[in-house]
């Protein structure tokens, strides 16, 4: 009740034990159900008119970038003639809801997906309850994130499509553009002229450590990480100008990914590169990073700056 009163209507989904009357299609046969009240007047009017709870999937194809406008939905299903779209305007929060699971016997509120409500806000809401509750991150989020160290290894226990998941958005590959996408870090090592290759040389013959020109890639920059090299890429989009603008980044991360996908396809880019950044707290920056990390399937590439006039290149060494 405390959580619902504080955050509903709003971007919080609460998972709890489902009653027997809830169909297994709604619970994904897990025995649990997630409940949320959206903070949108059109959505609330629909729920009021329906007079029953509404269960529906996301308005995008499985694994693709989440939609945040009616136009995104229309673009996602271009051949669906009987598609009706209820347009409530652009999503204000941008990213999906925070998903929590109540583990009352353990005295915990477990965060399964980062979203519009931060862990700190949850903790403030439940810390003075009797008995007290503790808001904590799922170990799966921590194991995937690479926070602080930046060293990320795919979680071998990651759920597959064939297994029911505790919450949406938990697959390692999710929110993914159609164009191959990677997180990009700057590598200190420089590449001498002798190691460079011409753009006309077949990709198979290029040195593995320098197999891709930056000019073949589209960049999504974050907080100006690669501002000094933006002209080296085929095209550059900015998610935010500084680390202090992460709230704004939340509202446009999916729109930016969709724009990058369209631009990359139109320009014939080999891949989309997203400026990597480190996260130390479970705040809005962490929620943005989670979406970008999954859009890139947890894969990193490295930018090597050339010397003596050599063009910046992207190493294809897996992270």
Short mmCIF file of C-alpha atoms in Angstrom, two decimals:
data_model
loop_
_atom_site.label_atom_id
_atom_site.label_comp_id
_atom_site.label_asym_id
_atom_site.label_seq_id
_atom_site.Cartn_x
_atom_site.Cartn_y
_atom_site.Cartn_z
CA UNK A 1 0.00 0.00 0.00
CA UNK A 2 2.80 2.41 0.84
CA UNK A 3 4.49 1.89 -2.52
CA UNK A 4 1.25 2.22 -4.47
CA UNK A 5 0.23 5.38 -2.64
CA UNK A 6 3.65 6.94 -3.28
CA UNK A 7 4.30 5.99 -6.90
CA UNK A 8 0.92 5.29 -8.56
CA UNK A 9 -0.08 6.38 -11.06
CA UNK A 10 3.50 6.26 -12.31
CA UNK A 11 6.44 4.20 -13.61
CA UNK A 12 6.47 1.40 -11.02
CA UNK A 13 5.44 -2.23 -11.65
CA UNK A 14 4.97 -4.39 -8.56
CA UNK A 15 5.29 -8.18 -8.84
CA UNK A 16 3.41 -10.25 -6.29
CA UNK A 17 1.88 -13.70 -5.95
CA UNK A 18 -1.00 -14.10 -8.40
CA UNK A 19 -4.42 -15.15 -7.21
CA UNK A 20 -5.90 -18.33 -8.74
CA UNK A 21 -8.27 -16.27 -10.90
CA UNK A 22 -5.37 -14.76 -12.88
CA UNK A 23 -4.89 -16.64 -16.22
CA UNK A 24 -1.48 -18.33 -16.70
CA UNK A 25 -1.02 -16.35 -19.95
CA UNK A 26 -0.79 -13.22 -17.81
CA UNK A 27 1.68 -14.71 -15.32
CA UNK A 28 3.89 -16.40 -17.96
CA UNK A 29 3.21 -19.54 -15.88
CA UNK A 30 5.39 -18.17 -13.05
CA UNK A 31 2.61 -17.88 -10.46
CA UNK A 32 3.35 -14.16 -10.13
CA UNK A 33 1.79 -11.10 -11.73
CA UNK A 34 3.03 -7.52 -12.23
CA UNK A 35 0.64 -4.63 -11.65
CA UNK A 36 1.04 -0.99 -12.64
CA UNK A 37 -1.13 2.13 -13.00
CA UNK A 38 0.14 4.37 -15.83
CA UNK A 39 0.31 8.12 -15.39
CA UNK A 40 -1.29 9.14 -18.68
CA UNK A 41 -4.80 10.60 -19.01
CA UNK A 42 -5.61 8.62 -22.18
CA UNK A 43 -4.42 5.33 -20.67
CA UNK A 44 -6.33 6.03 -17.45
CA UNK A 45 -9.47 6.80 -19.46
CA UNK A 46 -9.09 3.46 -21.26
CA UNK A 47 -8.77 1.58 -17.96
CA UNK A 48 -11.78 3.44 -16.56
CA UNK A 49 -13.88 2.56 -19.62
CA UNK A 50 -12.75 -1.08 -19.60
CA UNK A 51 -13.73 -1.52 -15.93
CA UNK A 52 -11.36 -4.51 -15.75
CA UNK A 53 -7.58 -4.87 -15.49
CA UNK A 54 -5.92 -4.76 -18.91
CA UNK A 55 -3.05 -7.09 -19.83
CA UNK A 56 -1.13 -6.28 -23.01
CA UNK A 57 2.38 -6.73 -24.45
CA UNK A 58 4.66 -3.88 -25.44
CA UNK A 59 3.79 -2.23 -28.77
CA UNK A 60 6.97 -3.42 -30.51
CA UNK A 61 8.36 -6.59 -32.01
CA UNK A 62 10.13 -8.88 -29.55
CA UNK A 63 13.63 -7.64 -28.70
CA UNK A 64 13.38 -4.47 -30.80
CA UNK A 65 13.65 -0.90 -29.54
CA UNK A 66 10.77 0.15 -27.31
CA UNK A 67 8.34 2.72 -28.78
CA UNK A 68 7.76 6.08 -27.10
CA UNK A 69 5.42 7.67 -29.67
CA UNK A 70 2.42 6.56 -31.71
CA UNK A 71 4.56 7.03 -34.83
CA UNK A 72 7.04 4.46 -33.49
CA UNK A 73 4.21 1.95 -33.13
CA UNK A 74 2.93 2.62 -36.63
CA UNK A 75 6.44 2.20 -38.04
CA UNK A 76 6.92 -1.02 -36.09
CA UNK A 77 3.90 -2.68 -37.72
CA UNK A 78 3.70 -1.20 -41.24
CA UNK A 79 1.72 -4.10 -42.73
CA UNK A 80 -0.82 -4.44 -39.93
CA UNK A 81 -3.96 -3.12 -41.63
CA UNK A 82 -6.28 -3.65 -38.67
CA UNK A 83 -4.00 -1.81 -36.23
CA UNK A 84 -5.65 0.87 -34.10
CA UNK A 85 -3.38 3.20 -32.15
CA UNK A 86 -4.51 5.12 -29.09
CA UNK A 87 -2.29 8.20 -29.17
CA UNK A 88 -1.57 9.58 -25.72
CA UNK A 89 1.38 11.68 -26.85
CA UNK A 90 5.08 11.05 -26.31
CA UNK A 91 6.10 9.13 -23.20
CA UNK A 92 7.21 11.64 -20.56
CA UNK A 93 9.55 9.31 -18.65
CA UNK A 94 10.80 7.62 -21.81
CA UNK A 95 12.18 4.40 -20.37
CA UNK A 96 9.89 1.70 -18.98
CA UNK A 97 8.77 1.33 -15.40
CA UNK A 98 10.94 0.12 -12.58
CA UNK A 99 9.98 -3.49 -11.80
CA UNK A 100 10.12 -4.70 -8.20
CA UNK A 101 9.26 -7.98 -6.54
CA UNK A 102 8.01 -8.10 -2.98
CA UNK A 103 9.95 -10.62 -0.88
CA UNK A 104 8.18 -9.89 2.40
CA UNK A 105 9.43 -12.93 4.39
CA UNK A 106 12.98 -11.71 3.74
CA UNK A 107 12.02 -8.10 4.40
CA UNK A 108 13.10 -7.01 0.93
CA UNK A 109 11.87 -5.13 -2.11
CA UNK A 110 13.96 -6.56 -4.95
CA UNK A 111 14.52 -4.40 -8.03
CA UNK A 112 14.42 -6.60 -11.13
CA UNK A 113 14.50 -3.81 -13.72
CA UNK A 114 15.73 -0.25 -13.34
CA UNK A 115 13.35 2.39 -14.61
CA UNK A 116 11.56 5.63 -13.85
CA UNK A 117 11.65 5.14 -10.05
CA UNK A 118 15.14 4.96 -8.53
CA UNK A 119 16.31 2.56 -5.82
CA UNK A 120 16.94 5.54 -3.55
CA UNK A 121 13.31 6.66 -3.93
CA UNK A 122 12.11 3.15 -3.11
CA UNK A 123 14.36 2.99 -0.06
CA UNK A 124 13.06 6.31 1.22
CA UNK A 125 9.50 5.01 0.87
CA UNK A 126 9.89 1.74 2.80
CA UNK A 127 12.74 2.28 5.26
CA UNK A 128 10.51 3.38 8.17
CA UNK A 129 7.92 0.58 7.88
CA UNK A 130 7.36 -1.85 10.75
CA UNK A 131 8.78 -4.40 10.19
CA UNK A 132 11.29 -2.50 8.01
CA UNK A 133 11.87 -3.32 4.36
CA UNK A 134 15.09 -2.95 2.40
CA UNK A 135 15.14 -2.03 -1.31
CA UNK A 136 17.97 -3.84 -3.08
CA UNK A 137 19.10 -4.62 -6.61
CA UNK A 138 18.68 -8.03 -8.17
CA UNK A 139 22.03 -9.80 -8.43
CA UNK A 140 21.33 -10.22 -12.14
CA UNK A 141 21.40 -6.45 -12.69
CA UNK A 142 24.71 -6.14 -10.85
CA UNK A 143 26.34 -9.07 -12.65
CA UNK A 144 25.44 -7.67 -16.06
CA UNK A 145 26.23 -4.04 -15.50
CA UNK A 146 29.98 -3.94 -15.10
CA UNK A 147 29.54 -0.98 -12.79
CA UNK A 148 32.69 0.73 -11.53
CA UNK A 149 35.15 -1.71 -13.10
CA UNK A 150 33.66 -1.58 -16.58
CA UNK A 151 34.59 -5.25 -17.08
CA UNK A 152 31.44 -6.98 -18.27
CA UNK A 153 30.99 -10.69 -18.87
CA UNK A 154 27.67 -12.12 -20.10
CA UNK A 155 25.76 -13.83 -17.31
CA UNK A 156 25.66 -17.56 -18.08
CA UNK A 157 22.43 -17.84 -16.10
CA UNK A 158 20.75 -15.26 -18.34
CA UNK A 159 17.18 -16.39 -19.16
CA UNK A 160 16.50 -17.49 -22.70
CA UNK A 161 13.40 -16.93 -24.80
CA UNK A 162 12.29 -20.46 -23.93
CA UNK A 163 12.17 -19.79 -20.19
CA UNK A 164 9.69 -17.67 -18.26
CA UNK A 165 11.30 -14.53 -16.89
CA UNK A 166 10.66 -12.81 -13.60
CA UNK A 167 10.30 -9.45 -15.32
CA UNK A 168 10.36 -7.97 -18.83
CA UNK A 169 13.60 -6.54 -20.20
CA UNK A 170 15.86 -9.11 -18.52
CA UNK A 171 17.30 -10.72 -21.65
CA UNK A 172 20.87 -9.70 -22.42
CA UNK A 173 19.83 -8.82 -25.98
CA UNK A 174 16.92 -6.41 -25.79
CA UNK A 175 15.92 -2.97 -27.11
CA UNK A 176 18.16 -3.83 -30.09
CA UNK A 177 18.38 -1.92 -33.39
CA UNK A 178 18.42 -3.92 -36.64
CA UNK A 179 21.96 -2.64 -37.26
CA UNK A 180 24.72 -4.33 -35.15
CA UNK A 181 25.27 -2.18 -32.07
CA UNK A 182 28.20 -1.98 -29.65
CA UNK A 183 29.32 0.08 -26.67
CA UNK A 184 32.44 2.10 -27.52
CA UNK A 185 35.40 2.85 -25.28
CA UNK A 186 38.49 4.88 -26.04
CA UNK A 187 41.71 2.85 -26.11
CA UNK A 188 44.96 4.51 -25.03
CA UNK A 189 47.07 2.61 -27.56
CA UNK A 190 47.81 4.50 -30.79
CA UNK A 191 47.99 3.01 -34.24
CA UNK A 192 51.01 4.00 -36.39
CA UNK A 193 50.58 4.80 -40.06
CA UNK A 194 52.07 1.46 -41.06
CA UNK A 195 49.21 -0.35 -39.35
CA UNK A 196 46.54 1.58 -41.21
CA UNK A 197 44.72 0.20 -44.24
CA UNK A 198 42.78 1.81 -47.04
CA UNK A 199 39.01 1.90 -46.96
CA UNK A 200 38.96 0.04 -50.29
CA UNK A 201 40.79 -2.96 -48.85
CA UNK A 202 38.47 -5.97 -48.32
CA UNK A 203 37.33 -6.28 -44.72
CA UNK A 204 38.56 -9.89 -44.52
CA UNK A 205 42.15 -8.71 -45.26
CA UNK A 206 42.20 -5.87 -42.75
CA UNK A 207 44.22 -6.40 -39.55
CA UNK A 208 41.90 -7.74 -36.87
CA UNK A 209 42.92 -5.04 -34.38
CA UNK A 210 42.14 -2.32 -36.93
CA UNK A 211 39.39 -3.85 -38.98
CA UNK A 212 36.93 -0.96 -39.18
CA UNK A 213 37.11 2.72 -40.05
CA UNK A 214 35.28 5.08 -37.69
CA UNK A 215 33.84 6.64 -40.83
CA UNK A 216 31.89 3.41 -41.44
CA UNK A 217 30.07 3.73 -38.13
CA UNK A 218 27.30 5.86 -36.66
CA UNK A 219 28.01 7.17 -33.17
CA UNK A 220 25.58 7.89 -30.32
CA UNK A 221 27.61 10.10 -28.00
CA UNK A 222 26.88 10.42 -24.28
CA UNK A 223 27.95 13.48 -22.29
CA UNK A 224 30.40 14.55 -24.99
CA UNK A 225 32.67 11.53 -24.52
CA UNK A 226 33.77 11.57 -28.17
CA UNK A 227 33.03 15.22 -28.98
CA UNK A 228 36.60 15.74 -30.21
CA UNK A 229 36.19 12.95 -32.78
CA UNK A 230 32.56 13.41 -33.80
CA UNK A 231 33.57 14.40 -37.32
CA UNK A 232 35.40 11.10 -37.79
CA UNK A 233 32.18 9.07 -37.83
CA UNK A 234 29.67 8.68 -40.65
CA UNK A 235 27.12 10.48 -38.48
CA UNK A 236 26.90 11.48 -34.83
CA UNK A 237 23.88 11.79 -32.53
CA UNK A 238 24.02 13.14 -28.98
CA UNK A 239 21.98 11.51 -26.23
CA UNK A 240 22.92 14.20 -23.70
CA UNK A 241 25.56 16.91 -23.41
CA UNK A 242 26.57 16.22 -19.80
CA UNK A 243 26.22 13.66 -17.02
CA UNK A 244 23.80 16.04 -15.28
CA UNK A 245 21.25 15.60 -18.09
CA UNK A 246 20.45 11.92 -17.50
CA UNK A 247 16.79 12.65 -16.75
CA UNK A 248 16.48 14.12 -20.23
CA UNK A 249 18.46 11.17 -21.61
CA UNK A 250 15.87 8.81 -20.10
CA UNK A 251 13.11 10.54 -22.03
CA UNK A 252 14.86 10.21 -25.39
CA UNK A 253 17.07 7.12 -25.24
CA UNK A 254 14.68 4.94 -27.29
CA UNK A 255 13.86 7.71 -29.76
CA UNK A 256 17.61 8.22 -30.24
CA UNK A 257 18.19 4.49 -30.80
CA UNK A 258 15.41 4.45 -33.40
CA UNK A 259 16.83 7.54 -35.11
CA UNK A 260 20.29 5.93 -35.13
CA UNK A 261 18.86 2.76 -36.65
CA UNK A 262 17.14 4.70 -39.46
CA UNK A 263 20.20 6.88 -40.13
CA UNK A 264 22.59 3.90 -40.12
CA UNK A 265 20.42 1.97 -42.57
CA UNK A 266 20.02 4.99 -44.86
CA UNK A 267 23.78 5.70 -44.86
CA UNK A 268 24.82 2.05 -45.16
CA UNK A 269 26.77 2.11 -41.91
CA UNK A 270 28.42 -1.09 -40.74
CA UNK A 271 27.35 -0.63 -37.14
CA UNK A 272 26.06 1.71 -34.44
CA UNK A 273 28.48 2.65 -31.66
CA UNK A 274 27.25 4.00 -28.32
CA UNK A 275 29.63 5.88 -26.04
CA UNK A 276 30.24 3.70 -23.00
CA UNK A 277 30.20 5.17 -19.51
CA UNK A 278 30.59 3.87 -15.98
CA UNK A 279 27.83 3.81 -13.39
CA UNK A 280 28.31 3.64 -9.64
CA UNK A 281 24.78 4.19 -8.33
CA UNK A 282 21.36 2.75 -9.15
CA UNK A 283 20.03 6.09 -10.39
CA UNK A 284 18.68 7.37 -13.70
CA UNK A 285 22.10 7.05 -15.32
CA UNK A 286 22.05 3.37 -14.40
CA UNK A 287 18.63 2.93 -16.00
CA UNK A 288 19.86 4.56 -19.23
CA UNK A 289 23.01 2.43 -19.19
CA UNK A 290 20.91 -0.72 -18.72
CA UNK A 291 18.98 -0.01 -21.95
CA UNK A 292 22.10 0.82 -23.93
CA UNK A 293 23.96 -2.20 -22.56
CA UNK A 294 21.18 -4.53 -23.69
CA UNK A 295 20.80 -2.75 -27.03
CA UNK A 296 24.47 -3.67 -27.56
CA UNK A 297 23.99 -7.21 -26.18
CA UNK A 298 26.72 -6.39 -23.67
CA UNK A 299 29.38 -6.18 -26.39
CA UNK A 300 32.13 -3.56 -26.45
CA UNK A 301 34.44 -2.24 -29.14
CA UNK A 302 37.46 0.02 -28.76
CA UNK A 303 38.40 3.18 -30.58
CA UNK A 304 42.09 3.49 -31.39
CA UNK A 305 43.26 6.96 -32.34
CA UNK A 306 45.77 7.02 -35.20
CA UNK A 307 49.09 8.86 -35.17
CA UNK A 308 50.68 10.84 -37.93
CA UNK A 309 47.36 11.67 -39.53
CA UNK A 310 45.96 8.14 -39.50
CA UNK A 311 42.20 8.01 -39.20
CA UNK A 312 40.60 6.73 -35.96
CA UNK A 313 39.74 3.06 -36.20
CA UNK A 314 37.54 0.65 -34.28
CA UNK A 315 39.05 -2.57 -32.94
CA UNK A 316 36.81 -5.59 -33.21
CA UNK A 317 38.20 -7.29 -30.11
CA UNK A 318 35.31 -8.53 -27.99
CA UNK A 319 35.04 -7.14 -24.49
#
